[in-house]
XYZ file of C-alpha atoms in Angstrom:
270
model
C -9.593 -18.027 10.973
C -8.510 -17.092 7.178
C -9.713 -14.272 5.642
C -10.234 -13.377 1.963
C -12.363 -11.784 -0.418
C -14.337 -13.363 -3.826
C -12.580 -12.827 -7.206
C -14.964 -10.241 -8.033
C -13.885 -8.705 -5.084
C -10.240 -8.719 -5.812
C -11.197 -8.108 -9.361
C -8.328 -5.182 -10.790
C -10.434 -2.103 -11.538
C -9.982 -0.771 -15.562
C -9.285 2.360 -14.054
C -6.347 1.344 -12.262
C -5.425 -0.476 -15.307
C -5.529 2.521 -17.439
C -4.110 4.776 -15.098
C -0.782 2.416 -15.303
C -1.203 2.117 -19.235
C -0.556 6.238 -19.017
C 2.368 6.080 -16.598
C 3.975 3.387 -18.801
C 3.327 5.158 -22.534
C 4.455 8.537 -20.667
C 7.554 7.356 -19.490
C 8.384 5.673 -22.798
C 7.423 8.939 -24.103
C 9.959 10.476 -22.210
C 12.845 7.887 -22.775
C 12.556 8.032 -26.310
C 12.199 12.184 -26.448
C 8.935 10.847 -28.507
C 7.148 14.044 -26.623
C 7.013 17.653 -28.736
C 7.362 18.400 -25.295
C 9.354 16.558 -22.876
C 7.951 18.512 -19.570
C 4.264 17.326 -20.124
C 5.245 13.297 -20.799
C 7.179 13.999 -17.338
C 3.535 15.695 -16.177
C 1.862 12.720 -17.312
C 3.857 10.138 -15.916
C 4.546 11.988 -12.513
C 0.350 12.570 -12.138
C -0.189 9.157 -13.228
C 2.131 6.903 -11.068
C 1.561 9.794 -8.129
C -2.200 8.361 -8.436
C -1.177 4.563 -8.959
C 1.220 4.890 -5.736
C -2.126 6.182 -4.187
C -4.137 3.472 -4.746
C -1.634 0.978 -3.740
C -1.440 2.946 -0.287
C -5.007 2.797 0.123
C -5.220 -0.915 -0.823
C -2.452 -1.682 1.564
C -4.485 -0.304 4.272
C -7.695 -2.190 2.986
C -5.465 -5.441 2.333
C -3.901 -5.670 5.954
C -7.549 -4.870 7.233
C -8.830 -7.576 5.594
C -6.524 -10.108 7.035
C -6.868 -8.660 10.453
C -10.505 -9.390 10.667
C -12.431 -6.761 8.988
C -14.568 -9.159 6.350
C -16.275 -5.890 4.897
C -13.360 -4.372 2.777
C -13.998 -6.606 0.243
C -17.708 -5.784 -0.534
C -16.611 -1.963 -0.160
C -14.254 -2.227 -3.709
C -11.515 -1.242 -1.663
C -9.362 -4.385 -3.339
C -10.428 -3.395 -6.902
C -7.100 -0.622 -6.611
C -10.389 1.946 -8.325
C -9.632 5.474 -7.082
C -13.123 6.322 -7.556
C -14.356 3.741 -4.487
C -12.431 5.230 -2.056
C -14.998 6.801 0.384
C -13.588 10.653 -0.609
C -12.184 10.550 -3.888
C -11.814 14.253 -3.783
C -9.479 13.889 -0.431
C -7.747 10.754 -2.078
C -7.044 11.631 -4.844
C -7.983 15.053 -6.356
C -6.692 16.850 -3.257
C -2.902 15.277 -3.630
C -2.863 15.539 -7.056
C -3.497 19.315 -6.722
C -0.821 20.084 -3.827
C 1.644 18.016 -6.282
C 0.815 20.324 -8.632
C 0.551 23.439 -6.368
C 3.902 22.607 -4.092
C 5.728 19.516 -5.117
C 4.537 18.156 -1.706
C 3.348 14.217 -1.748
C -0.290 15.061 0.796
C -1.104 11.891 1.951
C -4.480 10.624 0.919
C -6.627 9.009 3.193
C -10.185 7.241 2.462
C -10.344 3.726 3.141
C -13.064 3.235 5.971
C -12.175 0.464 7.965
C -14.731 -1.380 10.887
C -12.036 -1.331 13.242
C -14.145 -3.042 15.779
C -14.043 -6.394 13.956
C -10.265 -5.699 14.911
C -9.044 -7.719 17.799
C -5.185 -6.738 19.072
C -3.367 -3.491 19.207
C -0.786 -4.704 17.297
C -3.421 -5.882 14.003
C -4.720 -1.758 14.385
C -1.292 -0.293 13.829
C 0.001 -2.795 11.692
C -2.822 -1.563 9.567
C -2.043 2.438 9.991
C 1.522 1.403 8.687
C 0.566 -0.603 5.824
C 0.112 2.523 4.143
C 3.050 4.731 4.668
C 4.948 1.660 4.501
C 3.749 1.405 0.594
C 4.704 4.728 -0.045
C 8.795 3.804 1.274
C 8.503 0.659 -0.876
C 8.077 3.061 -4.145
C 9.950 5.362 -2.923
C 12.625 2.367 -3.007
C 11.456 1.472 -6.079
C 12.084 4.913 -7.992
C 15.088 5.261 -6.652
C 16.832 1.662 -7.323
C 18.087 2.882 -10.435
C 20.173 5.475 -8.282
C 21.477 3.464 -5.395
C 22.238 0.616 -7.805
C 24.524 2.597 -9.748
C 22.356 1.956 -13.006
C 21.750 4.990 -14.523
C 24.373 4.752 -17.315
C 22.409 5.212 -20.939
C 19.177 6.542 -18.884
C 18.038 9.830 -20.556
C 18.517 12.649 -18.541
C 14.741 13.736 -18.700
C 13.905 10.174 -17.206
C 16.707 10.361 -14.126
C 14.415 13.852 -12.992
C 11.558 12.634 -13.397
C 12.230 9.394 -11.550
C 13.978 11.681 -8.623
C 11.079 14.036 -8.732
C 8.033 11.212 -8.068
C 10.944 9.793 -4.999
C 11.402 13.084 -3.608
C 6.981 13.040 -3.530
C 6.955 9.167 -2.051
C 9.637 10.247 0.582
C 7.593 13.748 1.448
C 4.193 11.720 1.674
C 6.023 8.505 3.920
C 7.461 11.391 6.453
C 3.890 13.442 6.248
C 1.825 10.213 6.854
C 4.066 9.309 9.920
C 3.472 12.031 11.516
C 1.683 11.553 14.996
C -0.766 13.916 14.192
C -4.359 13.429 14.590
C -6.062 12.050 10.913
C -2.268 10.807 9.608
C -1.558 7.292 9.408
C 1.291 8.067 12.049
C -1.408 8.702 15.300
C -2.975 5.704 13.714
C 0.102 3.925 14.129
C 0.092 5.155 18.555
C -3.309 5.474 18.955
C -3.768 1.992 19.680
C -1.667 1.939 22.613
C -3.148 5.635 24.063
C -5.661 5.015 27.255
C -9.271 5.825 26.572
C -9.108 9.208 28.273
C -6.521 10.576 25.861
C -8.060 9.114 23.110
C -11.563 10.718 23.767
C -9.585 13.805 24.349
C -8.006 14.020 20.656
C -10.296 12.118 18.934
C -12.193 15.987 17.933
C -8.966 17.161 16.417
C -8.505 14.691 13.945
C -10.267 16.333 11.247
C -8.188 19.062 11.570
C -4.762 17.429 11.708
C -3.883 17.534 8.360
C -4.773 21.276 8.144
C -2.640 21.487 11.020
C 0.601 20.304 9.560
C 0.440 22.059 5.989
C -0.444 25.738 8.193
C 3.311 24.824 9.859
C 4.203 23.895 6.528
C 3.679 27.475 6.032
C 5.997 28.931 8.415
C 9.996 29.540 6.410
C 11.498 27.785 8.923
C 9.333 24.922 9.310
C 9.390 24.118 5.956
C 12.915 24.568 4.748
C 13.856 21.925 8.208
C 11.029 19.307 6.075
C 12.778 19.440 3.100
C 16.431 19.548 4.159
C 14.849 16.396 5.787
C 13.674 15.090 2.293
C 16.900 15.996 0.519
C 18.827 14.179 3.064
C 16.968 10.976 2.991
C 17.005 11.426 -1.257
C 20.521 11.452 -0.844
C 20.935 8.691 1.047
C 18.837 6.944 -1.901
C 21.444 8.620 -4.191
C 19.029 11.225 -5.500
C 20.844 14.419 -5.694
C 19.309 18.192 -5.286
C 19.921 19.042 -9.086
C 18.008 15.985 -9.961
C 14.588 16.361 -7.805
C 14.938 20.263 -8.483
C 14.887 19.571 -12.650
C 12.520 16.821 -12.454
C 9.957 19.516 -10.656
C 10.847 22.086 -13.263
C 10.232 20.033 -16.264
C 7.052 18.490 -14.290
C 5.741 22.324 -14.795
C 5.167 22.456 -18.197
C 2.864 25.178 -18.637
C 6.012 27.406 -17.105
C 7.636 26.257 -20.833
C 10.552 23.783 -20.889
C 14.015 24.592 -19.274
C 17.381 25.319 -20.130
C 19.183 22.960 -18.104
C 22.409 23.388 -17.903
C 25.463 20.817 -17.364
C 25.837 19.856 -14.089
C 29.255 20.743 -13.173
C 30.120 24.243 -11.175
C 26.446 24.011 -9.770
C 24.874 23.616 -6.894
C 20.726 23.626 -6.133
C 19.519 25.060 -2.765
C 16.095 25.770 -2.213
């Protein structure tokens, strides 16, 4: 049996819309050095493709949901790519916007509420989990082609760090949101496949997975191991250190623009 939602339904919210109209005029902003100051067009366009990259998780989610039985998504606005219908806005969106912010750390959202018993198969119920994490990779890919494709000849500099500061937040939320931890996208991903009795045993501790991984986050050497982790895999993209650490300088604006220096003789460690 197909599944599929009315074109109302799949309708693309104006909020959406505008939030991409920002991320584009912000990033020409930045390319042509249009910006009196260059660290808030990065500010904008870092906040405002952080929130589109949201969305598209969520709808991800709602979208493989849909097609795996769940008939309801539709009706919910959860195809509409609107922030605002998310059933917590303020844990979808406000929340990661203000640990970006706060930490440079990519918090996974998480708000799409899904009738998984419409669901038949273990297989449809992970799929799902992944759909959004999997999103976040895809951008992540995305932000960084212009690196690993050797095309960054006649790109501004303030355009290469901001471009390697939203990848280094993609590749921070895709490893957060894989996690196996209770309320990630990762246990979502295992949980299928867990008997009943272990299920009914974690089940209370999902609310308080998430809490969970930012107070290890907390401990020095937890956190320096998960971003050596993100460095490594930004590398591998061909993001280097110097780029993600300018692109999260200039993203603070209200700390007044930097003196960046030329590249050569330096190294960045955190």
């Amino acid at each position: 049996m197909a599944f599929d939602a009315t074109r109302g339904e799949r309708r693309v919210s104006p909020v959406f819309l505008a939030l991409v109209a920002i991320m584009a005029v912000s990033l020409w902003a930045i390319w042509t050095d249009f910006s009196a100051s260059p660290g808030f067009a990065v500010f904008l366009f870092v906040v405002s493709a952080w929130v589109v990259s949201l969305c598209l998780h969520e709808y991800a989610h709602a979208r493989t949901a849909l097609h795996s039985g769940d008939i309801s998504i539709g009706a919910k606005g959860y195809l509409t790519l609107n922030p605002l219908a998310y059933t917590h806005a303020l844990l979808s969106v406000v929340l990661p916007v203000v640990f970006v912010i706060m930490g440079g750390i990519g918090l996974p959202g998480g708000a799409v509420f899904i009738e998984r018993h419409r669901i038949r198969g273990r297989w449809r119920h992970s799929l799902i989990s992944a759909a959004g994490p999997l999103t976040n990779v895809l951008f992540a890919a995305v932000c960084t082609a212009p690196f690993w494709l050797h095309a960054m000849d006649g790109v501004p500099d303030h355009v290469r760090y901001a471009l390697a500061f939203l990848a280094l937040l993609q590749v921070s939320a895709a490893i957060l949101n894989l996690l196996p931890v209770p309320g990630l996208d990762g246990y979502g991903i295992v949980e299928p496949w867990l008997s009943y009795g272990v299920r009914r045993q974690i089940e209370p501790f999902a609310p308080f997975g998430l809490l969970a991984v930012f107070g290890f986050l907390w401990i020095p050497e937890v956190n320096n191991a998960f971003f050596d982790l993100i460095d490594s895999v930004l590398r591998v993209l061909g993001v280097s250190d110097w780029d993600a650490y300018w692109g999260q300088r200039l993203f603070r604006f209200w700390q007044g623009t930097p003196e960046i220096p030329d590249l050569g003789g330096y190294l960045i460690t955190r």
